[in-house]
mmCIF file of C-alpha atoms (C1' of nucleotides) in Angstrom:
data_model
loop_
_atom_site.group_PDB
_atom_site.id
_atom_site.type_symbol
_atom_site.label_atom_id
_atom_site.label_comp_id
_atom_site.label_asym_id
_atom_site.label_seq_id
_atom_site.Cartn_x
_atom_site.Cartn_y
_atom_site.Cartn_z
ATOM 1 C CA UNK A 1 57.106 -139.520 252.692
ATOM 2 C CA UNK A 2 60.561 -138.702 255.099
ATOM 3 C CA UNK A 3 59.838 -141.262 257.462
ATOM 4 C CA UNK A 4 62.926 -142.282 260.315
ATOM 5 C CA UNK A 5 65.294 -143.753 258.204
ATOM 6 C CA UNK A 6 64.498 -141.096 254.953
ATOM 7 C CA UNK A 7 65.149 -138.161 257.927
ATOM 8 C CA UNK A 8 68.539 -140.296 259.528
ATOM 9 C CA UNK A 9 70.103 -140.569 256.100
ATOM 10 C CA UNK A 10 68.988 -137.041 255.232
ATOM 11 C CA UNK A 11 70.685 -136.073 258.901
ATOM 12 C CA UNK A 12 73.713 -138.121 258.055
ATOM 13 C CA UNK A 13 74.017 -136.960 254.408
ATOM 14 C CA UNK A 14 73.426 -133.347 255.262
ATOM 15 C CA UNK A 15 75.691 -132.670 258.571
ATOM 16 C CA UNK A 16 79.330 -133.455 256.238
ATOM 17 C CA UNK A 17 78.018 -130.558 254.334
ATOM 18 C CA UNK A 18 77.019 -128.065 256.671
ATOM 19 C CA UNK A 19 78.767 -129.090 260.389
ATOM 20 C CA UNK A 20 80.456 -126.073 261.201
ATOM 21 C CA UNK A 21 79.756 -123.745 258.726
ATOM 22 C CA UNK A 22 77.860 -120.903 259.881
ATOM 23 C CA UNK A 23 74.873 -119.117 258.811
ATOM 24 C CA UNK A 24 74.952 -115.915 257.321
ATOM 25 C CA UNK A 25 71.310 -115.389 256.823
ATOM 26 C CA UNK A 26 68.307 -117.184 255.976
ATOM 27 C CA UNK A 27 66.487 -116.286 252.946
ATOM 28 C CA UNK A 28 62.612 -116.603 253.578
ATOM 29 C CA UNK A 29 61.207 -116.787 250.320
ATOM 30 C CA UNK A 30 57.873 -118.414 251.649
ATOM 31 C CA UNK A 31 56.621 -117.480 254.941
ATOM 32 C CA UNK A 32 54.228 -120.024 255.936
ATOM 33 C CA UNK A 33 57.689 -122.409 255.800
ATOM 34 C CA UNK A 34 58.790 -120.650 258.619
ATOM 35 C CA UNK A 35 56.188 -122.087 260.639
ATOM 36 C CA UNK A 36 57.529 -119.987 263.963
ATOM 37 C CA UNK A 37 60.297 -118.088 264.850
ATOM 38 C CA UNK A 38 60.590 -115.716 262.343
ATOM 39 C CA UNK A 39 61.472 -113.184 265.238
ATOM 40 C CA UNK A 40 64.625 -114.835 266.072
ATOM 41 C CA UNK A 41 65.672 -114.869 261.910
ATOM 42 C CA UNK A 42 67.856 -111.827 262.859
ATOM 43 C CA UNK A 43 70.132 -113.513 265.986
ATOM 44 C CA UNK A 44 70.731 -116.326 263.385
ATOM 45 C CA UNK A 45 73.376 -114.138 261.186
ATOM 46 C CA UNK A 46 76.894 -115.868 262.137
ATOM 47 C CA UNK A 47 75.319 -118.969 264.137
ATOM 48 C CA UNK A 48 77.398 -121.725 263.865
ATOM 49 C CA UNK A 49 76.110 -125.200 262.958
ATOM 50 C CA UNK A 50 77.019 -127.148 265.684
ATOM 51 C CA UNK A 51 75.250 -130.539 265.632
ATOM 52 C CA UNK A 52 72.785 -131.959 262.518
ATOM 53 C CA UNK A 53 70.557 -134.889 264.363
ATOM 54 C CA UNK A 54 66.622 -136.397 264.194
ATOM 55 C CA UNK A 55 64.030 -136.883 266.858
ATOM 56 C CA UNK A 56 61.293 -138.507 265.117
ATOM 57 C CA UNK A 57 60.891 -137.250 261.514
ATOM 58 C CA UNK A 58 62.134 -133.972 262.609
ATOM 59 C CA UNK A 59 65.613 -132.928 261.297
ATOM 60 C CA UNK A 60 67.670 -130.512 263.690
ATOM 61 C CA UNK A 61 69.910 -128.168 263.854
ATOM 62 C CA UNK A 62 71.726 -127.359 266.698
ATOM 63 C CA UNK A 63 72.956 -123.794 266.586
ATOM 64 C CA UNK A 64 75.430 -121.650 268.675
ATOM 65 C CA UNK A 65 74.193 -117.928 267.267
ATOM 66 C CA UNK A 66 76.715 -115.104 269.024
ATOM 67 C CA UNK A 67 74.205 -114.213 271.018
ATOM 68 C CA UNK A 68 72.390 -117.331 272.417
ATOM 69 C CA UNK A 69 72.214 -120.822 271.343
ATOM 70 C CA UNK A 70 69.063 -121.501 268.765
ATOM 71 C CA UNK A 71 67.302 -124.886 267.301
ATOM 72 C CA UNK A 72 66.291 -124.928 263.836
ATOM 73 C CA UNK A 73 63.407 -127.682 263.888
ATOM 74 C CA UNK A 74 62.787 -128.888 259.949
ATOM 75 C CA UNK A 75 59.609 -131.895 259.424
ATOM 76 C CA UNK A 76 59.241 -132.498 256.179
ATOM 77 C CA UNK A 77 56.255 -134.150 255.713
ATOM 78 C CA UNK A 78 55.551 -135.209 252.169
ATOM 79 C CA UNK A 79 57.915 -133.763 249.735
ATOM 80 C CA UNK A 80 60.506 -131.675 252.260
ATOM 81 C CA UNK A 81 63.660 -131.585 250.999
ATOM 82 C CA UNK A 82 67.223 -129.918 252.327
ATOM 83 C CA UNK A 83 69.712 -129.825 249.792
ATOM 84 C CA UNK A 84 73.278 -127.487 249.939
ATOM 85 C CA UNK A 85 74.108 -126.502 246.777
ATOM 86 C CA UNK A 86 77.482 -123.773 245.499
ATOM 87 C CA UNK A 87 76.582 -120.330 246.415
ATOM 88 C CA UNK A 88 75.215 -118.472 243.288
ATOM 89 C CA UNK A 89 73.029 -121.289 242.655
ATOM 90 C CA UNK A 90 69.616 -120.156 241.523
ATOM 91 C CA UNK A 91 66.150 -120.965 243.178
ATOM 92 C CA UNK A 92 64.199 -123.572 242.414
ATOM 93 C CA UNK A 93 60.409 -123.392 241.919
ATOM 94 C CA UNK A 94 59.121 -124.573 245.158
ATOM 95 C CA UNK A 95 62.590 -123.249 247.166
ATOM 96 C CA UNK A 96 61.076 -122.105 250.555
ATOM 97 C CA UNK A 97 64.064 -121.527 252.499
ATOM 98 C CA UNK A 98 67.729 -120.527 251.421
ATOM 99 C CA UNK A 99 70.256 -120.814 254.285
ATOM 100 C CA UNK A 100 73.239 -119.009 252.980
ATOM 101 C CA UNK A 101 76.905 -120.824 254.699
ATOM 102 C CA UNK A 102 80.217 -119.737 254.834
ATOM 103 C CA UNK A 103 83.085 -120.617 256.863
ATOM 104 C CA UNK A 104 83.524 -117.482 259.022
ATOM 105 C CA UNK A 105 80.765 -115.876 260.621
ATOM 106 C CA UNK A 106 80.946 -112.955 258.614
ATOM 107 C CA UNK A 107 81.877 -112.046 255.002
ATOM 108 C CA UNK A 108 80.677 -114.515 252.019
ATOM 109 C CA UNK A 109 78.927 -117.455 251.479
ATOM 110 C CA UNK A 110 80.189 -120.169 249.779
ATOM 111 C CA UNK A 111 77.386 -122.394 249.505
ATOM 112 C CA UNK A 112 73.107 -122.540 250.194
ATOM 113 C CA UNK A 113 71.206 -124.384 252.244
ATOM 114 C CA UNK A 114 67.597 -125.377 250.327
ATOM 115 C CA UNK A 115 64.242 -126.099 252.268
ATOM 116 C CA UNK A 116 62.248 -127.323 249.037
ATOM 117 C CA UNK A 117 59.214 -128.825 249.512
ATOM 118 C CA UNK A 118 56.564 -129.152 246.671
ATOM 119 C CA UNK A 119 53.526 -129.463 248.397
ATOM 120 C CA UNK A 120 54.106 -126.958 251.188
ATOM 121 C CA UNK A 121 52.954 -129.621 254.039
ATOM 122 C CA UNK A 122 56.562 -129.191 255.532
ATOM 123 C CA UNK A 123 58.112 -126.077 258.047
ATOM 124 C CA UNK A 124 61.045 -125.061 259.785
ATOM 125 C CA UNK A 125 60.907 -123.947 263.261
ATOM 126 C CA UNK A 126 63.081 -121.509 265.250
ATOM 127 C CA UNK A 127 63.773 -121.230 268.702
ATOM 128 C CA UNK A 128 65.461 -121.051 271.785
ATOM 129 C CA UNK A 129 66.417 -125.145 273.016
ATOM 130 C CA UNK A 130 64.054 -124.617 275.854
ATOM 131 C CA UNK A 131 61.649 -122.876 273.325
ATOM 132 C CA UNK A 132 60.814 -126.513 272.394
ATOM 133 C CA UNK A 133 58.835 -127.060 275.617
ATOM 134 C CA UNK A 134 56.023 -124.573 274.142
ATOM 135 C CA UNK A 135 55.806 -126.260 270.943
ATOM 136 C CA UNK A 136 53.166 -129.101 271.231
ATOM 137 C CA UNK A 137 53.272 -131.576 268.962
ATOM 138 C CA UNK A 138 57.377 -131.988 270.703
ATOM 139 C CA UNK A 139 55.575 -132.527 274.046
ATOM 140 C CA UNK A 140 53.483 -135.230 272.868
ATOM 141 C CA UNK A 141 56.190 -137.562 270.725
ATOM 142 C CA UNK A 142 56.800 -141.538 271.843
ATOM 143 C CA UNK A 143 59.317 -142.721 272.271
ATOM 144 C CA UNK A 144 61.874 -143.911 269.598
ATOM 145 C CA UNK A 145 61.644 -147.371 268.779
ATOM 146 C CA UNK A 146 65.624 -147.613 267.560
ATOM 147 C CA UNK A 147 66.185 -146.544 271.582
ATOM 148 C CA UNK A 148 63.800 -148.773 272.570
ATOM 149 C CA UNK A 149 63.725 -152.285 273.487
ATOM 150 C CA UNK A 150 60.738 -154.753 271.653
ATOM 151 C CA UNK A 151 59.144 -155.060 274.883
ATOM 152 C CA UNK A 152 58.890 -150.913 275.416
ATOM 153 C CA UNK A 153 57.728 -150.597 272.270
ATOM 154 C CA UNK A 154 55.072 -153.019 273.100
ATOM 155 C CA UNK A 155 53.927 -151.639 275.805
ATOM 156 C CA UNK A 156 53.756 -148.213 274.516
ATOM 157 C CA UNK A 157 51.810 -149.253 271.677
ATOM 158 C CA UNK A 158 49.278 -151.317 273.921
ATOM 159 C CA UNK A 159 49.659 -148.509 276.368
ATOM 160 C CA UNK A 160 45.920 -147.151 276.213
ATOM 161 C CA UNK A 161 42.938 -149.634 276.281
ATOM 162 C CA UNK A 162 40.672 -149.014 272.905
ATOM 163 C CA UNK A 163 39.432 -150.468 269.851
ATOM 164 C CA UNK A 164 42.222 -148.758 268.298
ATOM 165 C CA UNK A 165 43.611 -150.746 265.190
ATOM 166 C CA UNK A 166 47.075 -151.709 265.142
ATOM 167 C CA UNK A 167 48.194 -149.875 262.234
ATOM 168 C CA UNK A 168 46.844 -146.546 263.458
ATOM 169 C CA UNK A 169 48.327 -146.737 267.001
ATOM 170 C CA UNK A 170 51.906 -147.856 264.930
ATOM 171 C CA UNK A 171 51.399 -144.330 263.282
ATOM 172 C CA UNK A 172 50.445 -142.761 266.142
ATOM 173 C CA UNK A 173 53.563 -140.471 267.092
ATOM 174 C CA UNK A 174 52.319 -139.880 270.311
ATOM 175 C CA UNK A 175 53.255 -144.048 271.339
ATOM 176 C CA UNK A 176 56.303 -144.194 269.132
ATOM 177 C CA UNK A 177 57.734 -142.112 266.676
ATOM 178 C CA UNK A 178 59.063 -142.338 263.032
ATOM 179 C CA UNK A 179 56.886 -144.928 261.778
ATOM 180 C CA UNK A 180 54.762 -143.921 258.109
ATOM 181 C CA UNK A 181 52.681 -145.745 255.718
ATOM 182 C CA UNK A 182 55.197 -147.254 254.217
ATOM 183 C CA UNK A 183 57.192 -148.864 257.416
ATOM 184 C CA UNK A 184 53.543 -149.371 258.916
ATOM 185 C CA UNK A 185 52.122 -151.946 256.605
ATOM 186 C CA UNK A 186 55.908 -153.584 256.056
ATOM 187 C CA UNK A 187 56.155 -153.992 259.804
ATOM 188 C CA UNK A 188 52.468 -155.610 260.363
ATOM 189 C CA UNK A 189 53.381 -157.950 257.103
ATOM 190 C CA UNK A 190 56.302 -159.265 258.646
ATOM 191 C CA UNK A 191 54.817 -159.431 261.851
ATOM 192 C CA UNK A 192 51.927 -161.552 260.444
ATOM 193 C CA UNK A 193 49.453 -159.062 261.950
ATOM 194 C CA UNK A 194 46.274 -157.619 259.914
ATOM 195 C CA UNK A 195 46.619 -154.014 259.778
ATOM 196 C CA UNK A 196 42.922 -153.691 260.665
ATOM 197 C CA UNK A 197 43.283 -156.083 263.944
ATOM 198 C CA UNK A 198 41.963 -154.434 267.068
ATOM 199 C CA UNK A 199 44.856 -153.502 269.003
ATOM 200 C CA UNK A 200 43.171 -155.150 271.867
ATOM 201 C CA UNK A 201 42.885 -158.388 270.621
ATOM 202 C CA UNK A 202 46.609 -158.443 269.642
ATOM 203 C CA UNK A 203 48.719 -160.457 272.520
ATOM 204 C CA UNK A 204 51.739 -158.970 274.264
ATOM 205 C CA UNK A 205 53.992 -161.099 272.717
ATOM 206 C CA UNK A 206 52.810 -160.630 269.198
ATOM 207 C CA UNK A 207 53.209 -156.796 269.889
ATOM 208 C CA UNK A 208 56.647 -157.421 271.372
ATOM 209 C CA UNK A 209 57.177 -159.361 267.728
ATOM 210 C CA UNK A 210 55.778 -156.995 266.038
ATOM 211 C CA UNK A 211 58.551 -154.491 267.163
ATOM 212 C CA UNK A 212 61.323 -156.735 267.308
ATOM 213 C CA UNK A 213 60.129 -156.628 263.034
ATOM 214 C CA UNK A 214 60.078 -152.934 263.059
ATOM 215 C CA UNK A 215 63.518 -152.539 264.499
ATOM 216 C CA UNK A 216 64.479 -154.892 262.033
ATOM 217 C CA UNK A 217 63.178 -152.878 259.038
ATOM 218 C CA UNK A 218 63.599 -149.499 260.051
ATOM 219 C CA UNK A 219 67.621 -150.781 260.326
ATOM 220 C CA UNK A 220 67.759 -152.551 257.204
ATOM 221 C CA UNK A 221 66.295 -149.275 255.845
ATOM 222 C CA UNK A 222 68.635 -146.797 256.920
ATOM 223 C CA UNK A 223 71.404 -149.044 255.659
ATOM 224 C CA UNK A 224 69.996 -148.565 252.543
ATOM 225 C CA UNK A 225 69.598 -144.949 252.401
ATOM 226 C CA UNK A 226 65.965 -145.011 253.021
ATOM 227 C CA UNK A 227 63.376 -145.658 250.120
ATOM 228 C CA UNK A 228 62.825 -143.710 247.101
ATOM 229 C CA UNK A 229 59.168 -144.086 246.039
ATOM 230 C CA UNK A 230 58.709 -140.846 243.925
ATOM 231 C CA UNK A 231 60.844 -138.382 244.882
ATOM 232 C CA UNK A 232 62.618 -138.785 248.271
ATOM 233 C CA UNK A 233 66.365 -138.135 247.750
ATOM 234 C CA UNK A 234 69.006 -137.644 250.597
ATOM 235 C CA UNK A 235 70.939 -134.506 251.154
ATOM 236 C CA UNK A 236 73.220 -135.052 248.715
ATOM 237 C CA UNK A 237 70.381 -136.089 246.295
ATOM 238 C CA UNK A 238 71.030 -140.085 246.119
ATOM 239 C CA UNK A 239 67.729 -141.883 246.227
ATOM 240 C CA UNK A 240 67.527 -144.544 248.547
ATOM 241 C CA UNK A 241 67.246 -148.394 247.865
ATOM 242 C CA UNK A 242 64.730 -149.988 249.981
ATOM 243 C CA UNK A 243 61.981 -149.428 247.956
ATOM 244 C CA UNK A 244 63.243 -152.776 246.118
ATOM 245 C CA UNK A 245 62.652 -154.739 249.551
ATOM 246 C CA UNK A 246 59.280 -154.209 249.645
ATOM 247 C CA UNK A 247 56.738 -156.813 250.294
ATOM 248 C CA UNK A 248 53.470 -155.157 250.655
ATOM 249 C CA UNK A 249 53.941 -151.739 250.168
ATOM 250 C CA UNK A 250 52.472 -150.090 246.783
ATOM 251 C CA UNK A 251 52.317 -153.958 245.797
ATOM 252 C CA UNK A 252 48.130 -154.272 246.003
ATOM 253 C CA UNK A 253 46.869 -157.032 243.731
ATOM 254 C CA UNK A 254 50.076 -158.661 243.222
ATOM 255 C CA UNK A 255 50.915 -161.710 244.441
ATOM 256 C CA UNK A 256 52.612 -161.985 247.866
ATOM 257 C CA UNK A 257 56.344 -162.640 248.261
ATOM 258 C CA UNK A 258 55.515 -165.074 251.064
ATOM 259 C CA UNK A 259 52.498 -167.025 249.622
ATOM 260 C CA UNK A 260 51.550 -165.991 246.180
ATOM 261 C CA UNK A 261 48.462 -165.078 247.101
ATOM 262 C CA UNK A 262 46.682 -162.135 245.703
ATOM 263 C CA UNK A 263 47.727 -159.028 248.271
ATOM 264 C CA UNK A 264 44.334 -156.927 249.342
ATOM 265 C CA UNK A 265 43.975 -153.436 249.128
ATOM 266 C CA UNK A 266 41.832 -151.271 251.624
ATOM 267 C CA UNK A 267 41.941 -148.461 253.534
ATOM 268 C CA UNK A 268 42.873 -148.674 257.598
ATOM 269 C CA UNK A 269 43.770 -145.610 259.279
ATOM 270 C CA UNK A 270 42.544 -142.966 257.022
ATOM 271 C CA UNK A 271 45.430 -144.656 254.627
ATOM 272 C CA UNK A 272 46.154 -146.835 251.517
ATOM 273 C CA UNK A 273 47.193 -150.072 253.306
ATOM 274 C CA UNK A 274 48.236 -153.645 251.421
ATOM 275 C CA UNK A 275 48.210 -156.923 253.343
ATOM 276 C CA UNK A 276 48.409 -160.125 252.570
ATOM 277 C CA UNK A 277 44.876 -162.172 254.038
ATOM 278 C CA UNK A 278 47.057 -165.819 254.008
ATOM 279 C CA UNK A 279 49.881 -164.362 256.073
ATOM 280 C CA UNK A 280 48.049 -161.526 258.464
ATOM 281 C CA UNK A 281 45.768 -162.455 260.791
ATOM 282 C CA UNK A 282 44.125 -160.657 263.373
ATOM 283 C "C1'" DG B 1 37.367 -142.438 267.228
ATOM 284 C "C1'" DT B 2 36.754 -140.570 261.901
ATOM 285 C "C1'" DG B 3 37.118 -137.586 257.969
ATOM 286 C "C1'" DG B 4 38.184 -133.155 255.787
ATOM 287 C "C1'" DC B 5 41.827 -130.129 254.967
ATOM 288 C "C1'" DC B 6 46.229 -128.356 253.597
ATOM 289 C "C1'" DC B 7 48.826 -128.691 248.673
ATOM 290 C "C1'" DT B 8 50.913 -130.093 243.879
ATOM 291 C "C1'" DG B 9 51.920 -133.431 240.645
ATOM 292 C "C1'" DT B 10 51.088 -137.876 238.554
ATOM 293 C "C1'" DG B 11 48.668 -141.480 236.315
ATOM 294 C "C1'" DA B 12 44.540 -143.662 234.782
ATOM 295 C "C1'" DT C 1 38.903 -134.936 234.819
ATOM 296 C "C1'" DC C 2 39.614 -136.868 238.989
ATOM 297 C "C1'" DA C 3 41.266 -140.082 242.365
ATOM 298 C "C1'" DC C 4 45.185 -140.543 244.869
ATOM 299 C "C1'" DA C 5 49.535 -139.758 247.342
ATOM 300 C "C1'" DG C 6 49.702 -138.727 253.171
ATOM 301 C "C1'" DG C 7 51.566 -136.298 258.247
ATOM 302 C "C1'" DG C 8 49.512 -133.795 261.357
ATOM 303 C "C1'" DC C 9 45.816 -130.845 262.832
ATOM 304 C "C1'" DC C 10 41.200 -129.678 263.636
ATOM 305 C "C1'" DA C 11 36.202 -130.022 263.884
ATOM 306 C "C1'" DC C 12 32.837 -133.268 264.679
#
DNA sequence: GTGGCCCTGTGA
DNA sequence: TCACAGGGCCAC
């Protein structure tokens, strides 16, 4: 559910909380959330926090251990969630991770870092900062479409010839990163592109429309802390707003914002998509 | 390229 | 009871 502007507000909300501090330990009270790394768990006691940031819909930490520097790589995926609550404070049922903070790098902790995550899709990494040249799915991200102009976003969407449909190569995080279901089928809407439209039938300057739109959303987005649909919350457990800007999204059979018509319902991608048949065409 | 899988909770 | 939610990975 984190996509870009869920894990920017998360990075915003979180690093007030937890710039600085420094890590105690780390608590692993579910292994398979430590997806790798779990040898460098001991050189984390007294790392300091040094930087909170996002590539993609991965949340980092950038962390100056005594010893050598570390990353701590967090995706969420679904239902991730990092939350720093007073020290004492108990786990909750699907806790994964507990960071405990303090201000020194030795002595107490004053406060806990949570990794909850509910349905167990989401991980935290560890390594070295070059570490992250062996870790794959790093390698292969796009490039970031808030760095990006409309016209590089373009071409790295049209970037391989294929009957690829749109909507799958805007999810594909290997052209550019950050973009979900949700942002996917808002985008194409406001673009005026069907979701199912070959990508090569789409025209260079539709495409370079199509992510002037995104930029558009994913910023009007993370001004409003993201979108809440079940259960996304930031770090310091606000729920976001854009889920009440919606015009396609979760909105099948209703009538569209644009033209009243009746919004369609299908699946493109592997994925629940709405669009409107009046004001997408292929 | 597509579909099953991982996993839990929710809503019909 | 079961379809569905879906990011990324893997087998096909």
């Amino acid at each position: 559910m984190p996509e870009l502007p869920e894990v920017e507000t998360i990075a915003r909300t979180l690093a007030p909380q937890v710039q600085d501090k420094y890590i105690l330990r780390c608590n692993v009270l579910s292994p398979k959330a430590m997806q790798a790394g779990a040898e460098l768990l001991p050189a984390l006691a007294g790392a300091k926090i040094a930087g909170v940031r996002r590539r993609a819909k991965l949340l980092l930490l950038d962390l100056a251990a005594p010893s050598q520097p570390l990353l701590a790589g967090f995706h969420l995926k679904m239902t991730g969630k990092l939350f720093v609550h007073p020290a004492g404070t108990e786990p909750h049922k699907h806790s994964k991770l507990i960071f405990e903070l303090g201000s020194a790098p030795a002595g107490e902790a004053d406060s806990l870092m949570f990794f909850d995550d509910m349905r167990t899709f989401g991980y935290c990494r560890l390594m070295r900062p070059e570490g992250v040249k062996d870790w794959p799915f790093w390698n292969k991200l796009g490039i970031e479409p808030l760095l990006s102009t409309p016209e590089e976003i373009a071409l790295a969407l049209q970037n391989r010839a294929s009957k690829t449909r749109i909507k799958a190569a805007l999810l594909d995080q290997e052209r550019v990163v950050g973009i979900g279901n949700i942002y996917a089928d808002e985008a194409l809407f406001r673009a005026g592109i069907r979701p199912d439209a070959p990508l090569k039938d789409i025209s260079f300057a539709r495409l370079v429309n199509l992510g002037r739109n995104l930029q558009e959303i994913l910023q009007e987005a993370i001004a409003a802390c993201g979108s809440s649909i079940r259960d996304y919350r930031d770090a310091q457990g606000n729920a976001g707003a854009f889920q009440n800007n919606f015009r396609v999204y979760g909105r099948g059979g209703q009538p569209c914002k644009t033209c009243r018509a009746t919004l369609s319902s299908a699946r493109v991608a592997g994925r629940g998509t709405v669009f409107c048949e009046h004001c997408q065409k292929a």
